[in-house]
C-alpha positions as a printed Julia matrix, in Angstrom:
210×3 Matrix{Float64}:
 -33.15  -34.64  15.64
 -36.79  -34.12  16.57
 -38.29  -31.57  14.16
 -39.84  -29.42  16.92
 -36.57  -29.37  18.83
 -34.7   -28.23  15.7
 -37.2   -25.4   15.11
 -36.93  -24.24  18.73
 -33.13  -24.04  18.57
 -33.24  -22.28  15.19
 -35.64  -19.62  16.45
 -33.49  -19.02  19.53
 -30.39  -18.58  17.37
 -32.2   -16.16  15.06
 -33.44  -14.02  17.95
 -29.99  -14.02  19.5
 -28.48  -12.78  16.24
 -30.9    -9.84  16.12
 -30.04   -8.55  19.59
 -28.81   -4.96  19.64
 -26.72   -3.4   22.39
 -27.24    0.16  23.61
 -23.86    1.91  23.79
 -22.78    2.83  27.3
 -22.18    6.55  27.82
 -19.75    7.45  30.62
 -20.73   10.13  33.14
 -19.79   13.77  32.6
 -17.7    14.62  35.65
 -16.84   18.28  35.04
 -18.77   21.32  33.88
 -17.71   24.94  33.82
 -19.08   27.58  31.48
 -18.37   31.25  32.1
 -21.4    32.46  30.12
 -24.15   31.01  32.34
 -26.82   33.54  33.42
 -28.21   33.67  36.95
 -31.87   33.96  35.93
 -34.06   31.1   34.74
 -35.62   31.48  31.31
 -39.1    29.92  31.42
 -40.09   30.98  27.89
 -39.1    27.62  26.41
 -40.56   25.47  29.18
 -41.57   21.95  28.17
 -45.28   21.45  28.79
 -46.46   18.63  31.05
 -50.19   19.01  30.48
 -51.27   15.61  29.08
 -52.31   15.59  25.44
 -54.2    12.31  25.88
 -56.33   10.85  28.64
 -53.84    8.4   30.1
 -53.32    7.18  33.66
 -49.65    8.23  33.45
 -48.44   10.77  30.91
 -44.69   10.55  30.18
 -42.43   13.29  28.83
 -38.76   12.63  28.07
 -36.07   15.3   27.77
 -32.29   15.51  27.94
 -30.02   17.68  30.04
 -27.05   18.47  27.82
 -23.85   20.34  28.45
 -24.34   22.14  25.13
 -27.78   23.46  26.07
 -28.98   26.17  28.43
 -26.98   26.67  31.59
 -27.57   28.42  34.9
 -25.35   29.76  37.63
 -26.72   29.36  41.15
 -24.25   30.83  43.62
 -20.82   29.49  42.72
 -22.19   26.51  40.79
 -22.79   26.48  37.03
 -24.8    23.62  35.54
 -27.06   22.79  32.6
 -30.8    23.1   33.18
 -34.22   22.71  31.63
 -37.69   23.8   32.7
 -41.0    21.97  32.73
 -44.33   23.84  32.77
 -46.45   22.13  35.42
 -50.02   21.01  34.72
 -52.92   22.33  36.78
 -54.74   20.3   39.41
 -57.38   19.19  36.9
 -54.73   17.23  35.01
 -52.39   16.01  37.73
 -52.86   14.17  41.0
 -49.08   13.96  41.32
 -45.97   14.74  39.29
 -42.74   12.76  39.28
 -39.5    14.13  37.81
 -36.17   12.39  37.75
 -33.12   11.04  35.98
 -33.28    7.99  33.74
 -30.9     5.24  34.82
 -28.47    4.45  32.01
 -25.89    1.67  31.83
 -22.97    3.7   33.19
 -24.38    7.04  34.3
 -27.26    8.79  36.0
 -27.8    12.53  36.04
 -27.38   13.95  39.55
 -30.76   15.67  39.75
 -31.87   18.81  41.51
 -35.51   19.83  41.09
 -36.68   23.3   42.14
 -40.29   24.48  41.85
 -40.98   28.03  40.67
 -43.92   30.41  40.63
 -45.23   32.26  37.56
 -42.5    34.89  37.9
 -39.72   32.29  38.1
 -39.12   32.73  41.83
 -38.32   29.62  43.89
 -41.2    28.2   45.92
 -39.86   24.78  46.92
 -36.81   22.57  46.63
 -36.06   19.07  47.83
 -33.34   17.58  50.0
 -31.04   14.97  48.49
 -32.46   12.27  50.76
 -35.97   12.89  49.37
 -35.01   11.56  45.94
 -35.59    7.83  45.58
 -34.49    5.11  43.21
 -37.63    3.81  41.52
 -37.87    1.44  38.52
 -35.68    3.04  35.87
 -35.44    6.41  37.63
 -33.84    8.45  40.39
 -36.75   10.78  41.07
 -38.8    13.05  43.3
 -42.59   12.94  43.59
 -44.69   15.95  44.53
 -48.12   17.52  44.29
 -47.94   20.95  42.61
 -49.35   23.75  44.74
 -51.6    26.47  43.37
 -48.78   29.02  43.08
 -46.29   26.62  41.46
 -46.07   26.9   37.67
 -42.67   25.5   36.7
 -40.17   22.81  37.65
 -36.51   23.68  37.17
 -34.33   20.61  36.6
 -30.62   21.15  37.08
 -27.66   19.36  38.68
 -26.7    18.69  42.27
 -22.9    18.82  41.91
 -21.96   17.17  45.19
 -22.62   13.52  44.18
 -20.92   13.95  40.78
 -17.88   11.7   40.7
 -19.46    9.19  43.07
 -21.28    6.07  41.93
 -24.41    4.14  42.71
 -23.87    0.38  42.81
 -26.63   -2.18  42.39
 -26.79   -5.93  41.99
 -28.64   -6.92  38.82
 -30.15  -10.38  38.47
 -30.83  -11.72  34.97
 -32.94  -14.86  34.59
 -34.03  -16.42  31.32
 -36.26  -19.38  30.5
 -35.69  -21.61  27.48
 -38.47  -23.95  26.38
 -37.38  -27.15  24.61
 -40.04  -29.23  22.84
 -39.53  -32.96  22.68
 -41.68  -35.88  21.68
 -42.77  -36.2   25.31
 -43.91  -32.57  25.76
 -42.25  -29.31  26.74
 -39.37  -28.85  29.14
 -38.36  -25.48  30.64
 -34.74  -24.73  31.43
 -33.97  -21.69  33.57
 -30.61  -19.99  33.87
 -29.46  -16.76  35.38
 -26.63  -14.75  36.83
 -26.04  -11.81  39.14
 -23.67   -8.98  38.43
 -22.73   -5.67  39.95
 -23.78   -2.56  38.0
 -22.12    0.74  38.82
 -23.52    4.06  37.55
 -21.61    7.29  37.96
 -23.45   10.5   38.87
 -23.2    12.91  35.97
 -23.7    16.53  34.87
 -25.54   15.27  31.77
 -28.18   12.68  31.05
 -31.8    11.94  30.16
 -34.66   13.3   32.27
 -38.2    11.95  32.54
 -41.37   13.53  33.87
 -44.47   11.51  34.77
 -47.89   13.09  35.28
 -50.34   10.95  37.23
 -53.95   11.5   36.25
 -56.48   12.48  38.97
 -58.82    9.71  40.05
 -61.96    9.56  37.96
 -65.39    9.7   39.58
 -67.26    6.42  39.48
């Protein structure tokens, strides 16, 4: 066997053996805690003011059934709070649910003023599927200090189906040069809307003066 061809196959086998698989977590379809308060606690809000000068500042969090919970009307759900950056640090803010293998948090984002009173909320059709996220984008207003992230219970139990296309390229070296072999497949991926799941906030830096 050509030496270069043997090395190429050996490297491919080694890389294949090192592949790790992220475990799939099923969606949480029910949530009911009798001890949930009706007032939002902003004291532990997660700050979104960028710590470094980056075009997009990313903050990851997790909405867990064992964490803080909130009762809004007849609905109890877990929640977390982000402290919004001021206009000097943010041209736009994006908050949403991270798409996992089998689940996606059913998000509901509500903006609050300094006293914790609601200033703005968003309709379900305003959330969009973007790369890796189901999210809402907005420009914080002067009176908006916090973003409450909780759960929209209505989609829980439903699923979002997408077609995923996987294509790979294998390069085989022979005595006559290199040959590329492409293969791929399409499969249906179904994610269930959940009461729990990872959350991501993105802060887009204001445009710099030239």
